[in-house]
């Protein structure tokens, strides 16, 4: 984040809070863009469409996110729900890319 963005503990106004949230949202979109880049790479690398959906890996990714949430003191159920949606969206994206590469 930019040096003029305050840490949450340092915010004194709603403008400070909103600036921090907006900056984090921009970073999140950038990170998600990179994450979906990895999904594109997976679609390119995987030779069998049946391997796109990997329930064991999905469970591992969600468990890792939940553990991190617990360590950081954020609501585990919220993170679990968010990651479930993120992973499912990632799988759908990977299927789309896999099919497009081979059509």
mmCIF file of C-alpha atoms in Angstrom:
data_model
loop_
_atom_site.group_PDB
_atom_site.id
_atom_site.type_symbol
_atom_site.label_atom_id
_atom_site.label_comp_id
_atom_site.label_asym_id
_atom_site.label_seq_id
_atom_site.Cartn_x
_atom_site.Cartn_y
_atom_site.Cartn_z
ATOM 1 C CA UNK A 1 0.000 0.000 0.000
ATOM 2 C CA UNK A 2 0.992 3.578 -0.514
ATOM 3 C CA UNK A 3 2.797 5.382 2.285
ATOM 4 C CA UNK A 4 -0.124 7.827 2.664
ATOM 5 C CA UNK A 5 -2.524 4.960 3.397
ATOM 6 C CA UNK A 6 -2.823 4.453 7.131
ATOM 7 C CA UNK A 7 -2.882 1.140 8.952
ATOM 8 C CA UNK A 8 -6.340 0.451 10.429
ATOM 9 C CA UNK A 9 -5.123 1.268 13.939
ATOM 10 C CA UNK A 10 -3.951 4.686 12.724
ATOM 11 C CA UNK A 11 -7.191 5.718 10.973
ATOM 12 C CA UNK A 12 -8.783 8.818 12.443
ATOM 13 C CA UNK A 13 -11.512 9.555 9.904
ATOM 14 C CA UNK A 14 -13.842 7.644 7.616
ATOM 15 C CA UNK A 15 -11.835 9.087 4.729
ATOM 16 C CA UNK A 16 -8.780 7.276 6.144
ATOM 17 C CA UNK A 17 -10.762 4.042 6.424
ATOM 18 C CA UNK A 18 -12.194 4.332 2.915
ATOM 19 C CA UNK A 19 -8.808 5.125 1.404
ATOM 20 C CA UNK A 20 -7.378 2.025 3.059
ATOM 21 C CA UNK A 21 -10.255 -0.174 1.900
ATOM 22 C CA UNK A 22 -10.031 1.176 -1.657
ATOM 23 C CA UNK A 23 -6.277 0.554 -1.751
ATOM 24 C CA UNK A 24 -6.725 -2.988 -0.451
ATOM 25 C CA UNK A 25 -9.510 -3.661 -2.960
ATOM 26 C CA UNK A 26 -7.169 -2.645 -5.782
ATOM 27 C CA UNK A 27 -4.477 -4.967 -4.402
ATOM 28 C CA UNK A 28 -7.000 -7.802 -4.086
ATOM 29 C CA UNK A 29 -8.032 -7.438 -7.723
ATOM 30 C CA UNK A 30 -4.360 -7.493 -8.734
ATOM 31 C CA UNK A 31 -3.770 -10.627 -6.644
ATOM 32 C CA UNK A 32 -6.867 -12.324 -8.042
ATOM 33 C CA UNK A 33 -5.707 -11.470 -11.554
ATOM 34 C CA UNK A 34 -2.435 -13.213 -10.790
ATOM 35 C CA UNK A 35 -4.283 -16.178 -9.240
ATOM 36 C CA UNK A 36 -6.396 -16.581 -12.368
ATOM 37 C CA UNK A 37 -3.177 -16.456 -14.372
ATOM 38 C CA UNK A 38 -2.183 -19.619 -12.526
ATOM 39 C CA UNK A 39 -5.526 -21.149 -13.487
ATOM 40 C CA UNK A 40 -4.717 -20.365 -17.124
ATOM 41 C CA UNK A 41 -1.337 -22.046 -16.667
ATOM 42 C CA UNK A 42 -3.005 -25.102 -15.135
ATOM 43 C CA UNK A 43 -5.397 -25.305 -18.093
ATOM 44 C CA UNK A 44 -2.441 -25.193 -20.453
ATOM 45 C CA UNK A 45 -0.433 -27.795 -18.516
ATOM 46 C CA UNK A 46 -3.159 -30.343 -17.755
ATOM 47 C CA UNK A 47 -3.638 -32.776 -20.626
ATOM 48 C CA UNK A 48 -6.803 -34.426 -19.307
ATOM 49 C CA UNK A 49 -9.976 -32.384 -18.773
ATOM 50 C CA UNK A 50 -10.955 -34.724 -15.927
ATOM 51 C CA UNK A 51 -8.021 -33.407 -13.868
ATOM 52 C CA UNK A 52 -9.306 -29.819 -13.892
ATOM 53 C CA UNK A 53 -11.564 -30.518 -10.917
ATOM 54 C CA UNK A 54 -9.463 -31.909 -8.071
ATOM 55 C CA UNK A 55 -11.564 -32.219 -4.918
ATOM 56 C CA UNK A 56 -8.556 -33.207 -2.793
ATOM 57 C CA UNK A 57 -6.688 -30.056 -3.818
ATOM 58 C CA UNK A 58 -9.830 -27.961 -3.347
ATOM 59 C CA UNK A 59 -10.188 -29.222 0.237
ATOM 60 C CA UNK A 60 -6.489 -28.527 0.878
ATOM 61 C CA UNK A 61 -6.731 -24.946 -0.423
ATOM 62 C CA UNK A 62 -9.809 -24.219 1.697
ATOM 63 C CA UNK A 63 -8.242 -25.816 4.791
ATOM 64 C CA UNK A 64 -5.114 -23.689 4.317
ATOM 65 C CA UNK A 65 -7.214 -20.520 4.079
ATOM 66 C CA UNK A 66 -9.196 -21.460 7.194
ATOM 67 C CA UNK A 67 -5.996 -22.109 9.150
ATOM 68 C CA UNK A 68 -4.602 -18.749 8.068
ATOM 69 C CA UNK A 69 -7.862 -17.047 9.068
ATOM 70 C CA UNK A 70 -7.705 -18.664 12.492
ATOM 71 C CA UNK A 71 -4.090 -17.516 12.935
ATOM 72 C CA UNK A 72 -5.070 -13.968 11.969
ATOM 73 C CA UNK A 73 -8.228 -13.788 14.067
ATOM 74 C CA UNK A 74 -10.692 -13.292 11.238
ATOM 75 C CA UNK A 75 -14.003 -15.177 10.990
ATOM 76 C CA UNK A 76 -13.166 -18.690 9.795
ATOM 77 C CA UNK A 77 -16.693 -19.355 8.469
ATOM 78 C CA UNK A 78 -16.541 -16.213 6.342
ATOM 79 C CA UNK A 79 -13.154 -17.187 4.907
ATOM 80 C CA UNK A 80 -14.363 -20.737 4.266
ATOM 81 C CA UNK A 81 -17.386 -19.434 2.340
ATOM 82 C CA UNK A 82 -15.281 -16.934 0.406
ATOM 83 C CA UNK A 83 -12.665 -19.541 -0.508
ATOM 84 C CA UNK A 84 -15.330 -22.069 -1.534
ATOM 85 C CA UNK A 85 -16.678 -19.497 -3.985
ATOM 86 C CA UNK A 86 -13.198 -18.477 -5.119
ATOM 87 C CA UNK A 87 -12.094 -22.050 -5.766
ATOM 88 C CA UNK A 88 -15.317 -22.911 -7.606
ATOM 89 C CA UNK A 89 -14.944 -19.777 -9.750
ATOM 90 C CA UNK A 90 -11.321 -20.729 -10.391
ATOM 91 C CA UNK A 91 -12.328 -24.230 -11.469
ATOM 92 C CA UNK A 92 -14.984 -22.833 -13.818
ATOM 93 C CA UNK A 93 -12.421 -20.421 -15.266
ATOM 94 C CA UNK A 94 -9.905 -23.229 -15.720
ATOM 95 C CA UNK A 95 -12.506 -25.386 -17.513
ATOM 96 C CA UNK A 96 -13.294 -22.455 -19.806
ATOM 97 C CA UNK A 97 -9.610 -21.928 -20.592
ATOM 98 C CA UNK A 98 -8.970 -25.679 -21.001
ATOM 99 C CA UNK A 99 -11.830 -25.997 -23.490
ATOM 100 C CA UNK A 100 -10.813 -22.876 -25.405
ATOM 101 C CA UNK A 101 -7.213 -24.060 -25.764
ATOM 102 C CA UNK A 102 -8.392 -27.331 -27.274
ATOM 103 C CA UNK A 103 -11.262 -26.197 -29.488
#
